[in-house]
Short mmCIF file of C-alpha atoms and ligand atoms in Angstrom, two decimals:
data_model
loop_
_atom_site.label_atom_id
_atom_site.label_comp_id
_atom_site.label_asym_id
_atom_site.label_seq_id
_atom_site.Cartn_x
_atom_site.Cartn_y
_atom_site.Cartn_z
CA MET N 463 124.18 -31.02 210.32
CA LEU N 464 127.42 -29.17 209.90
CA ARG N 465 127.55 -25.75 211.35
CA PRO N 466 129.05 -23.25 208.90
CA MET N 467 132.72 -22.45 209.41
CA ASP N 468 133.42 -25.39 211.73
CA PRO N 469 136.56 -26.86 210.22
CA VAL N 470 135.96 -30.46 209.22
CA THR N 471 138.74 -33.01 209.55
CA ASP N 472 137.16 -36.43 210.01
CA PRO N 473 136.95 -38.14 206.58
CA ARG N 474 133.56 -39.57 207.48
CA ALA N 475 132.23 -36.10 208.13
CA ILE N 476 133.69 -35.00 204.80
CA VAL N 477 131.96 -37.80 202.92
CA ALA N 478 128.72 -36.92 204.64
CA ALA N 479 128.95 -33.46 203.04
CA VAL N 480 129.52 -34.81 199.53
CA PRO N 481 126.34 -34.88 197.45
CA GLU N 482 125.23 -38.42 196.55
CA PRO N 483 125.38 -37.91 192.75
CA ALA N 484 129.07 -37.01 192.98
CA LEU N 485 129.73 -39.99 195.25
CA SER N 486 128.05 -42.36 192.83
CA VAL N 487 130.21 -41.05 189.96
CA CYS N 488 133.38 -41.56 192.04
CA ARG N 489 132.23 -45.06 192.97
CA ALA N 490 131.69 -46.01 189.34
CA LEU N 491 135.08 -44.62 188.30
CA VAL N 492 136.92 -46.45 191.09
CA GLU N 493 135.09 -49.72 190.39
CA ALA N 494 136.26 -49.42 186.79
CA GLY N 495 139.85 -49.20 188.02
CA HIS N 496 140.36 -45.40 187.83
CA GLN N 497 141.19 -42.85 190.48
CA ALA N 498 138.55 -40.29 191.46
CA HIS N 499 138.99 -37.31 193.77
CA LEU N 500 136.99 -34.30 194.81
CA VAL N 501 139.09 -31.23 194.06
CA GLY N 502 139.05 -27.45 194.02
CA GLY N 503 136.43 -25.26 195.61
CA ALA N 504 134.16 -28.12 196.65
CA ILE N 505 136.63 -29.86 198.96
CA ARG N 506 137.99 -26.52 200.16
CA ASP N 507 134.54 -25.39 201.19
CA ILE N 508 133.62 -28.73 202.78
CA LEU N 509 136.80 -28.59 204.88
CA LEU N 510 135.79 -25.08 205.92
CA GLY N 511 132.33 -26.26 206.87
CA ARG N 512 130.74 -24.31 204.02
CA PRO N 513 129.24 -27.02 201.83
CA GLY N 514 126.94 -26.28 198.94
CA HIS N 515 129.61 -25.70 196.35
CA ASP N 516 129.41 -27.35 192.89
CA VAL N 517 131.47 -30.50 192.96
CA ASP N 518 134.41 -31.00 190.61
CA ILE N 519 135.89 -34.45 190.27
CA ALA N 520 139.42 -35.13 189.02
CA THR N 521 140.12 -38.55 187.57
CA SER N 522 142.91 -40.58 186.03
CA ALA N 523 140.45 -41.76 183.38
CA HIS N 524 140.68 -40.12 179.95
CA PRO N 525 137.60 -38.35 178.60
CA ALA N 526 136.91 -41.19 176.18
CA ASP N 527 136.99 -43.69 179.08
CA VAL N 528 134.58 -41.54 181.09
CA THR N 529 132.21 -41.30 178.14
CA ARG N 530 132.39 -45.06 177.55
CA LEU N 531 131.86 -45.87 181.24
CA PHE N 532 128.71 -43.77 181.68
CA GLY N 533 127.47 -44.02 178.11
CA ARG N 534 126.91 -41.35 175.47
CA ARG N 535 123.38 -40.68 176.65
CA ARG N 536 124.50 -39.94 180.19
CA THR N 537 127.44 -37.68 179.34
CA ILE N 538 127.99 -34.29 177.76
CA PRO N 539 131.37 -33.53 176.19
CA THR N 540 131.59 -30.19 178.02
CA GLY N 541 135.21 -29.39 177.31
CA GLU N 542 136.72 -32.51 175.90
CA LYS N 543 139.85 -30.69 174.80
CA HIS N 544 140.41 -29.68 178.41
CA GLY N 545 139.42 -33.10 179.64
CA THR N 546 136.02 -32.23 181.09
CA VAL N 547 133.01 -34.49 180.68
CA THR N 548 129.71 -33.76 182.43
CA VAL N 549 128.05 -36.88 183.78
CA LEU N 550 124.27 -36.84 184.18
CA VAL N 551 123.02 -38.55 187.32
CA ASP N 552 119.38 -39.09 188.26
CA HIS N 553 118.93 -38.89 192.00
CA GLY N 554 116.04 -38.01 194.26
CA GLY N 555 113.78 -37.43 191.27
CA GLU N 556 116.15 -34.86 189.78
CA ARG N 557 118.82 -34.84 187.15
CA HIS N 558 122.22 -33.72 188.44
CA HIS N 559 125.28 -32.60 186.48
CA VAL N 560 128.64 -33.78 187.78
CA GLU N 561 131.80 -32.46 186.12
CA VAL N 562 134.61 -34.93 185.73
CA THR N 563 138.01 -33.72 184.52
CA THR N 564 141.02 -35.82 183.62
CA PHE N 565 144.21 -35.11 185.61
CA ARG N 566 146.02 -32.38 183.71
CA GLY N 567 149.42 -30.87 183.78
CA GLU N 568 149.93 -27.67 181.96
CA GLY N 569 152.33 -26.51 179.30
CA ALA N 570 153.87 -23.05 178.98
CA TYR N 571 151.73 -19.93 179.17
CA SER N 572 152.98 -17.47 176.60
CA ASP N 573 150.07 -15.05 176.52
CA GLY N 574 149.27 -14.67 180.23
CA ARG N 575 145.78 -16.02 179.68
CA ARG N 576 145.62 -19.65 178.73
CA PRO N 577 148.14 -22.45 178.73
CA ASP N 578 149.47 -23.17 175.25
CA THR N 579 148.89 -26.88 175.68
CA VAL N 580 146.97 -29.10 178.05
CA ALA N 581 148.42 -32.54 178.65
CA PHE N 582 146.69 -35.34 180.49
CA VAL N 583 148.90 -36.80 183.21
CA PRO N 584 148.64 -40.01 185.22
CA GLU N 585 149.50 -38.48 188.59
CA LEU N 586 147.11 -36.58 190.83
CA VAL N 587 149.96 -34.54 192.30
CA GLU N 588 150.75 -33.08 188.86
CA ASP N 589 147.13 -32.01 188.53
CA LEU N 590 147.24 -30.35 191.95
CA ARG N 591 150.54 -28.63 191.16
CA ARG N 592 149.02 -26.56 188.33
CA ARG N 593 146.26 -25.20 190.57
CA ASP N 594 146.46 -21.63 191.77
CA PHE N 595 146.44 -21.66 195.58
CA THR N 596 147.29 -24.28 198.19
CA ILE N 597 143.74 -24.16 199.58
CA ASN N 598 142.49 -25.01 196.06
CA ALA N 599 145.01 -27.83 195.60
CA ILE N 600 143.59 -30.33 198.09
CA ALA N 601 142.05 -33.58 196.88
CA PHE N 602 139.78 -36.05 198.66
CA ASP N 603 139.18 -39.64 197.62
CA PRO N 604 135.68 -40.32 198.97
CA ILE N 605 135.92 -44.07 198.39
CA ALA N 606 139.25 -44.70 200.15
CA LEU N 607 138.42 -41.83 202.54
CA ARG N 608 141.84 -40.27 201.99
CA ILE N 609 142.92 -36.62 201.74
CA GLU N 610 145.79 -35.78 199.40
CA ASP N 611 147.33 -32.46 200.34
CA PRO N 612 150.85 -32.22 198.91
CA PHE N 613 151.07 -28.43 199.30
CA ASP N 614 149.70 -28.38 202.85
CA GLY N 615 146.60 -26.46 201.95
CA ARG N 616 144.98 -27.54 205.21
CA SER N 617 147.49 -25.57 207.25
CA ASP N 618 146.66 -22.52 205.17
CA LEU N 619 142.94 -23.15 205.60
CA ALA N 620 143.47 -23.27 209.35
CA ALA N 621 145.60 -20.13 209.30
CA LYS N 622 143.18 -18.44 206.87
CA VAL N 623 145.89 -17.71 204.35
CA ILE N 624 145.89 -17.66 200.58
CA ARG N 625 149.24 -18.81 199.27
CA ALA N 626 150.23 -19.62 195.71
CA VAL N 627 151.23 -23.17 194.84
CA GLY N 628 154.93 -23.00 194.00
CA ASP N 629 156.66 -19.76 193.08
CA ASP N 630 154.30 -16.82 193.55
CA ARG N 631 155.73 -14.62 190.85
CA GLU N 632 155.87 -17.41 188.33
CA ARG N 633 152.30 -18.48 189.00
CA PHE N 634 150.90 -14.95 188.76
CA GLY N 635 152.95 -14.37 185.64
CA GLU N 636 151.39 -17.38 183.88
CA ASP N 637 147.80 -16.27 184.19
CA GLY N 638 146.75 -12.69 184.87
CA LEU N 639 143.40 -13.74 186.30
CA ARG N 640 145.02 -15.34 189.34
CA VAL N 641 145.61 -12.02 191.11
CA MET N 642 141.88 -11.31 190.79
CA ARG N 643 141.11 -14.81 192.08
CA ALA N 644 143.43 -14.22 195.04
CA VAL N 645 141.68 -11.05 196.22
CA ARG N 646 138.25 -12.46 195.43
CA LEU N 647 138.92 -15.57 197.53
CA ALA N 648 140.33 -13.42 200.33
CA ALA N 649 137.07 -11.47 200.40
CA GLN N 650 134.82 -14.52 200.00
CA LEU N 651 136.53 -16.50 202.75
CA GLY N 652 137.68 -13.62 204.94
CA PHE N 653 141.31 -14.75 204.51
CA ARG N 654 144.51 -12.74 204.15
CA LEU N 655 147.18 -13.18 201.51
CA ASP N 656 150.45 -14.77 202.45
CA PRO N 657 152.99 -11.89 202.48
CA ALA N 658 155.07 -13.39 199.66
CA THR N 659 151.95 -13.97 197.58
CA GLU N 660 150.80 -10.40 198.14
CA ALA N 661 154.26 -9.04 197.39
CA ALA N 662 154.20 -10.81 194.00
CA ILE N 663 151.07 -8.98 192.82
CA PRO N 664 152.51 -5.60 191.79
CA GLY N 665 154.91 -7.32 189.41
CA ALA N 666 152.01 -9.22 187.82
CA LEU N 667 149.92 -6.17 186.92
CA PRO N 668 151.08 -6.14 183.28
CA VAL N 669 149.72 -9.69 182.96
CA LEU N 670 146.41 -8.66 184.57
CA ARG N 671 146.08 -6.08 181.79
CA LYS N 672 145.89 -8.87 179.21
CA VAL N 673 142.92 -10.59 180.80
CA SER N 674 139.56 -10.01 179.13
CA ALA N 675 137.26 -7.49 180.82
CA GLU N 676 134.56 -10.16 181.13
CA ARG N 677 136.73 -12.44 183.26
CA VAL N 678 137.84 -9.54 185.47
CA ARG N 679 134.21 -8.46 185.84
CA ASP N 680 133.12 -11.94 186.91
CA GLU N 681 135.75 -12.03 189.66
CA LEU N 682 134.92 -8.49 190.77
CA LEU N 683 131.22 -9.34 191.03
CA LYS N 684 132.03 -12.45 193.08
CA LEU N 685 134.19 -10.27 195.32
CA LEU N 686 131.33 -7.82 195.74
CA ALA N 687 129.01 -10.67 196.74
CA ALA N 688 131.21 -11.46 199.74
CA ARG N 689 129.96 -10.63 203.20
CA LYS N 690 132.73 -8.07 203.57
CA PRO N 691 133.99 -7.00 200.14
CA SER N 692 136.33 -4.40 201.66
CA VAL N 693 138.77 -7.21 202.50
CA GLY N 694 139.36 -7.73 198.78
CA LEU N 695 138.99 -4.08 197.74
CA GLU N 696 141.64 -3.01 200.25
CA LEU N 697 143.99 -5.61 198.88
CA MET N 698 143.29 -4.39 195.36
CA GLN N 699 144.16 -0.87 196.40
CA ARG N 700 147.27 -1.83 198.31
CA THR N 701 148.69 -3.95 195.51
CA GLY N 702 147.96 -1.57 192.64
CA MET N 703 145.19 -3.74 191.14
CA LEU N 704 142.60 -1.04 191.73
CA GLY N 705 144.59 1.27 189.49
CA GLU N 706 144.32 -1.32 186.71
CA VAL N 707 140.70 -2.35 187.12
CA ILE N 708 139.00 0.92 188.17
CA PRO N 709 141.69 3.63 188.06
CA GLU N 710 139.00 6.29 188.56
CA LEU N 711 138.74 5.15 192.19
CA SER N 712 142.41 5.69 192.96
CA ALA N 713 141.87 9.45 193.33
CA SER N 714 139.51 8.73 196.25
CA VAL N 715 142.37 7.42 198.35
CA GLY N 716 143.32 10.20 200.78
CA GLN N 717 140.63 12.53 199.42
CA THR N 718 139.53 14.44 202.55
CA GLN N 719 135.94 15.62 202.98
CA ASN N 720 134.16 17.70 205.60
CA ARG N 721 132.66 17.56 209.09
CA PHE N 722 129.93 15.15 207.95
CA HIS N 723 132.45 12.43 207.25
CA ALA N 724 134.88 10.71 209.59
CA HIS N 725 136.71 9.04 206.68
CA ASP N 726 138.38 9.99 203.43
CA VAL N 727 136.41 9.16 200.28
CA TRP N 728 138.06 5.77 199.75
CA GLU N 729 137.59 4.62 203.37
CA HIS N 730 134.02 5.82 203.24
CA THR N 731 133.53 3.91 199.97
CA LEU N 732 134.83 0.69 201.52
CA HIS N 733 132.46 1.05 204.46
CA THR N 734 129.56 1.85 202.15
CA VAL N 735 130.13 -1.30 200.10
CA ASP N 736 130.27 -3.44 203.25
CA GLU N 737 127.19 -1.77 204.69
CA THR N 738 125.04 -1.93 201.54
CA ARG N 739 122.78 -4.95 201.35
CA GLY N 740 121.84 -6.31 198.01
CA ASP N 741 123.17 -8.09 194.98
CA PRO N 742 126.63 -7.46 193.52
CA ILE N 743 125.26 -4.84 191.12
CA VAL N 744 123.92 -2.72 193.98
CA ARG N 745 127.28 -3.22 195.69
CA PHE N 746 128.94 -2.12 192.46
CA ALA N 747 126.90 1.08 192.62
CA ALA N 748 128.02 1.49 196.23
CA LEU N 749 131.61 1.14 195.08
CA LEU N 750 131.11 3.92 192.54
CA HIS N 751 128.66 6.14 194.40
CA ASP N 752 131.25 8.80 195.26
CA VAL N 753 133.62 8.22 192.35
CA GLY N 754 132.84 11.76 191.17
CA LYS N 755 133.96 13.40 194.40
CA PRO N 756 137.65 13.98 193.69
CA ARG N 757 136.81 15.72 190.40
CA THR N 758 134.24 18.02 192.01
CA ALA N 759 136.11 18.83 195.25
CA ALA N 760 136.08 22.57 196.00
CA PRO N 761 136.74 24.62 199.15
CA LYS N 762 133.58 24.94 201.21
CA GLU N 763 132.44 28.48 201.74
CA ASP N 764 132.50 29.53 205.42
CA ALA N 765 134.29 26.35 206.47
CA PRO N 766 138.02 26.70 206.09
CA GLY N 767 139.75 23.41 205.38
CA GLU N 768 136.54 21.59 204.46
CA LEU N 769 135.45 20.57 200.99
CA SER N 770 132.19 20.42 199.11
CA PHE N 771 131.47 18.15 196.14
CA PHE N 772 128.80 19.95 194.19
CA ARG N 773 126.96 17.71 191.72
CA HIS N 774 129.37 14.86 192.31
CA GLU N 775 126.54 12.39 191.79
CA PHE N 776 126.07 13.50 188.17
CA VAL N 777 129.79 13.54 187.41
CA GLY N 778 129.94 10.14 189.10
CA ALA N 779 127.03 8.76 187.04
CA LYS N 780 128.87 9.70 183.88
CA MET N 781 132.02 8.01 185.11
CA ALA N 782 130.00 4.94 186.14
CA GLU N 783 128.66 4.76 182.60
CA GLU N 784 132.19 4.57 181.21
CA ILE N 785 133.37 2.12 183.85
CA GLY N 786 130.33 -0.10 183.28
CA ARG N 787 131.02 -0.19 179.56
CA ARG N 788 134.68 -0.90 180.05
CA LEU N 789 133.96 -3.78 182.43
CA ARG N 790 131.28 -5.13 180.09
CA LEU N 791 128.32 -5.02 182.42
CA SER N 792 125.12 -5.87 180.60
CA ASN N 793 123.10 -2.82 179.50
CA LYS N 794 120.58 -3.47 182.23
CA GLU N 795 123.24 -3.77 184.93
CA ARG N 796 125.06 -0.68 183.72
CA GLU N 797 121.88 1.39 183.59
CA LYS N 798 121.04 0.36 187.13
CA VAL N 799 124.48 1.32 188.42
CA VAL N 800 124.37 4.67 186.62
CA ALA N 801 120.88 5.44 187.95
CA LEU N 802 121.81 4.50 191.52
CA VAL N 803 124.97 6.61 191.47
CA GLY N 804 123.14 9.56 189.87
CA GLN N 805 120.22 9.44 192.33
CA HIS N 806 122.00 8.74 195.60
CA MET N 807 121.95 12.35 196.86
CA PHE N 808 118.29 12.88 197.75
CA TRP N 809 117.61 14.66 201.05
CA TYR N 810 114.26 13.73 202.44
CA THR N 811 112.71 15.93 205.11
CA PRO N 812 109.21 15.71 206.57
CA GLU N 813 108.48 19.04 204.87
CA TRP N 814 108.45 17.36 201.46
CA SER N 815 105.00 17.91 199.95
CA ASP N 816 103.06 14.97 198.52
CA ALA N 817 103.82 16.38 195.07
CA THR N 818 107.54 16.31 195.88
CA VAL N 819 107.20 12.68 196.91
CA ARG N 820 105.44 11.91 193.61
CA ARG N 821 108.15 13.73 191.64
CA PHE N 822 110.77 11.73 193.48
CA ILE N 823 109.03 8.44 192.59
CA ASN N 824 108.79 9.57 188.98
CA ARG N 825 112.46 10.57 188.82
CA VAL N 826 113.89 7.43 190.40
CA GLY N 827 111.36 4.94 189.05
CA LEU N 828 109.38 2.62 191.28
CA GLU N 829 111.48 -0.50 190.61
CA LEU N 830 114.74 1.14 191.60
CA LEU N 831 113.53 2.60 194.89
CA PRO N 832 114.22 -0.40 197.18
CA GLU N 833 117.79 -0.65 195.94
CA LEU N 834 118.33 3.09 196.13
CA PHE N 835 117.23 2.92 199.78
CA GLU N 836 119.65 0.06 200.46
CA LEU N 837 122.47 2.11 198.96
CA ARG N 838 121.42 5.17 200.91
CA ALA N 839 121.25 3.21 204.18
CA GLY N 840 124.73 1.85 203.53
CA ASP N 841 125.99 5.33 202.68
CA VAL N 842 124.65 6.84 205.90
CA ARG N 843 125.95 4.01 208.10
CA ALA N 844 129.35 4.46 206.46
CA ARG N 845 129.80 8.11 207.38
CA GLY N 846 131.50 6.96 210.54
CA PHE N 847 129.33 8.56 213.22
CA ASP N 848 127.06 5.63 214.09
CA GLU N 849 124.10 7.32 212.45
CA GLU N 850 120.99 5.24 211.94
CA PRO N 851 119.49 5.68 208.50
CA GLY N 852 116.24 3.96 209.45
CA LYS N 853 113.99 6.78 210.53
CA GLU N 854 114.36 9.10 207.56
CA ILE N 855 114.07 6.31 205.01
CA ASP N 856 111.19 4.54 206.74
CA GLU N 857 109.15 7.71 206.74
CA LEU N 858 109.81 8.35 203.05
CA ARG N 859 109.03 4.72 202.27
CA ALA N 860 105.68 4.99 204.02
CA ARG N 861 104.81 8.16 202.13
CA ILE N 862 105.77 6.54 198.84
CA GLU N 863 103.51 3.59 199.59
CA ARG N 864 100.66 5.97 200.24
CA GLU N 865 101.17 7.76 196.94
CA VAL N 866 101.39 4.48 195.06
CA GLU N 867 98.16 3.27 196.65
CA ARG N 868 96.29 6.43 195.78
CA ALA N 869 97.12 5.52 192.18
CA SER N 870 97.72 9.06 191.04
CA ALA N 871 99.76 8.92 187.82
CA LEU N 872 103.44 8.43 188.60
CA LYS N 873 104.74 7.98 185.08
CA VAL N 874 103.74 9.03 181.57
CA THR N 875 102.06 5.71 180.84
CA ASP N 876 99.76 6.22 183.85
CA LEU N 877 98.19 9.31 182.26
CA ALA N 878 94.54 9.21 181.18
CA VAL N 879 95.65 10.28 177.68
CA ASP N 880 98.37 8.96 175.41
CA GLY N 881 100.39 10.02 172.37
CA LYS N 882 97.51 9.37 169.96
CA ASP N 883 95.31 11.75 171.91
CA VAL N 884 98.01 14.41 171.80
CA MET N 885 98.38 14.05 168.02
CA ARG N 886 94.63 14.16 167.51
CA VAL N 887 94.06 17.24 169.64
CA LEU N 888 97.01 19.11 168.15
CA ALA N 889 96.43 17.68 164.67
CA CYS N 890 100.14 17.03 164.45
CA PRO N 891 102.25 14.12 163.16
CA PRO N 892 104.41 11.96 165.47
CA GLY N 893 107.48 13.82 166.72
CA ARG N 894 109.30 15.03 169.77
CA ILE N 895 106.49 17.43 170.66
CA VAL N 896 104.27 14.46 171.55
CA GLY N 897 106.62 13.18 174.24
CA ASP N 898 107.26 16.72 175.48
CA VAL N 899 103.54 17.36 175.88
CA LEU N 900 103.01 14.09 177.73
CA ARG N 901 105.85 14.91 180.11
CA ARG N 902 104.41 18.36 180.79
CA LEU N 903 101.00 16.84 181.43
CA LEU N 904 102.60 14.48 183.88
CA GLU N 905 104.22 17.45 185.65
CA ARG N 906 100.76 18.97 186.09
CA VAL N 907 99.31 15.69 187.33
CA LEU N 908 102.16 15.16 189.77
CA ASP N 909 101.24 18.54 191.23
CA ASP N 910 97.51 17.89 191.19
CA PRO N 911 96.41 14.26 190.76
CA SER N 912 92.77 15.25 190.27
CA LEU N 913 93.73 16.45 186.78
CA ASN N 914 94.30 12.88 185.61
CA THR N 915 91.05 12.55 183.66
CA ARG N 916 90.62 12.47 179.91
CA GLU N 917 88.52 15.68 179.86
CA ALA N 918 90.91 17.69 182.02
CA LEU N 919 94.01 16.55 180.17
CA GLU N 920 92.55 17.06 176.69
CA ARG N 921 91.80 20.61 177.73
CA LEU N 922 95.36 21.02 178.97
CA ILE N 923 97.08 19.63 175.86
CA VAL N 924 96.83 22.87 173.87
CA GLU N 925 97.94 24.92 176.85
CA VAL N 926 101.08 22.92 177.67
CA ALA N 927 101.98 22.61 173.97
CA ALA N 928 102.25 26.40 173.85
CA GLU N 929 104.65 26.55 176.82
CA PRO N 930 108.20 27.47 175.88
CA ALA N 931 110.52 24.46 175.72
CA PRO N 932 112.17 23.84 179.09
CA PRO N 933 115.90 24.43 179.21
CA ARG N 934 117.77 21.28 178.24
CA GLU N 935 119.15 19.27 181.17
CA PRO N 936 122.56 20.61 182.04
CA GLU N 937 125.47 18.53 180.74
CA ARG N 938 125.99 15.63 183.15
P1 LIG F 1147 134.22 -20.88 192.87
O1 LIG F 1147 133.62 -22.02 192.14
O2 LIG F 1147 133.59 -20.55 194.17
O3 LIG F 1147 134.39 -19.70 192.00
P2 LIG F 1147 136.58 -22.45 192.78
O4 LIG F 1147 137.85 -22.47 193.59
O5 LIG F 1147 135.81 -23.70 192.68
O6 LIG F 1147 135.71 -21.29 193.34
P3 LIG F 1147 136.67 -22.52 189.95
O7 LIG F 1147 136.84 -21.42 188.98
O8 LIG F 1147 135.39 -23.30 189.96
O9 LIG F 1147 136.99 -21.94 191.37
O10 LIG F 1147 137.89 -23.50 189.70
C1 LIG F 1147 137.98 -24.79 190.27
C2 LIG F 1147 139.43 -25.09 190.66
O11 LIG F 1147 140.26 -25.01 189.49
C3 LIG F 1147 140.02 -24.12 191.63
O12 LIG F 1147 139.72 -24.45 192.96
C4 LIG F 1147 141.50 -24.26 191.33
O13 LIG F 1147 142.02 -25.44 191.89
C5 LIG F 1147 141.52 -24.43 189.83
N1 LIG F 1147 141.64 -23.16 189.09
C6 LIG F 1147 140.64 -22.37 188.65
N2 LIG F 1147 141.10 -21.30 188.00
C7 LIG F 1147 142.44 -21.40 188.01
C8 LIG F 1147 143.50 -20.61 187.48
N3 LIG F 1147 143.24 -19.46 186.83
N4 LIG F 1147 144.76 -21.04 187.68
C9 LIG F 1147 145.01 -22.19 188.33
N5 LIG F 1147 144.07 -22.97 188.85
C10 LIG F 1147 142.79 -22.60 188.70
MG1 LIG F 1148 134.01 -24.05 191.44
#
């Protein structure tokens, strides 16, 4: 067994980390007289002692040769134009997909997004030359047990450096996504950028602007999945990328706070992201949780020099909505981020009544609570005073569990009556009043769970229907 992050150098140890289906595809290609190499992220990660990556194979064989060799029924023409054929391999009772791509050189990039032409080339080194970073331009022939490393990617792996293949400015200028890939890889691997590579980023920002939001989003979410995303986020800030991707966050840099925070808003944000456990969407919410602070900063009464950020969570939720749309999160993802940002400012104290706990559950929604607590724990740990969020949250969590168990109604659909009952009792047609009445009934039941019976609620319907309409929620 390889231990993670032990650099691997012995070719036999490398082969041992290559999945058998990929090996069998290489064997077949070589036996048919072609070259076959592991390339890209797979070999990079094996050399780093982090196996488990999808394997990409580069070959001298043309797509038609690959298809002929393995047969039409065992291949999928995944991206024939780009030279990629997926080979299906049955192994260990499972069907595996192995991607095989013909050596490619690349023509001119005129739009900063995709090469104008893709040409198949006979030489492996040409294929490696078009790759983005030296650590991604290493090839391994698992049959001859030979590493091909013309750009000395292994030295950069050892030094933990991300360096462009060839001229940094030229390479970033060809494809605007590469700057995102650079900072994402830095975060994923815990590497730094070579100074010349980093220095080439500001000049490439106009090309980054041309990249589709979806591709930027995918890289950002991979960055946020890293153990320590701040490595990449810092780089984004330092190089001006942050101002392109989420300009709303730039105002956090240098935004001072108050005695409860050791850091400015941006530093605190970086710590919060690192300290928040959960999937990249929860991390995304952590990234945006205080985005509303600069816009709401105001002098704190009775504390000269300190600032308060009244209702920053609501301003922030609105900004998160826009950012989520711009970066093309799915509706579900965006709604989760907006809800987490908007709800992150609860202040639990043991004095909360059971009804307050029930209102809190109703407001946040049961499904979101675990992730809200993760964000909150990260937020507290990130204030910079070694505070432990555990006690407060654990107590609230226990009280929530108790309320859930007691099965008092926690949302409108838990009520003992529904919209049809409301319409019958009031003899009214469907309309907004029905939902309003149900919400008011829920308010009563949150206060007093014993009211959640059909008789009690039917009696209450007429009463709550006569209540004046509550003031509309203030503009968020
Ligand atoms: P991961 O799969 O973890 O995202 P990866 O390095 O395998 O990382 P892929 O997007 O799978 O990334 O790409 C495979 C390889 O293709 C890379 O290692 C790199 O050699 C090359 N590559 C990918 N995108 C680019 C690009 N925009 N410019 C140049 N080469 C690229
Ligand atoms: Mg990959």
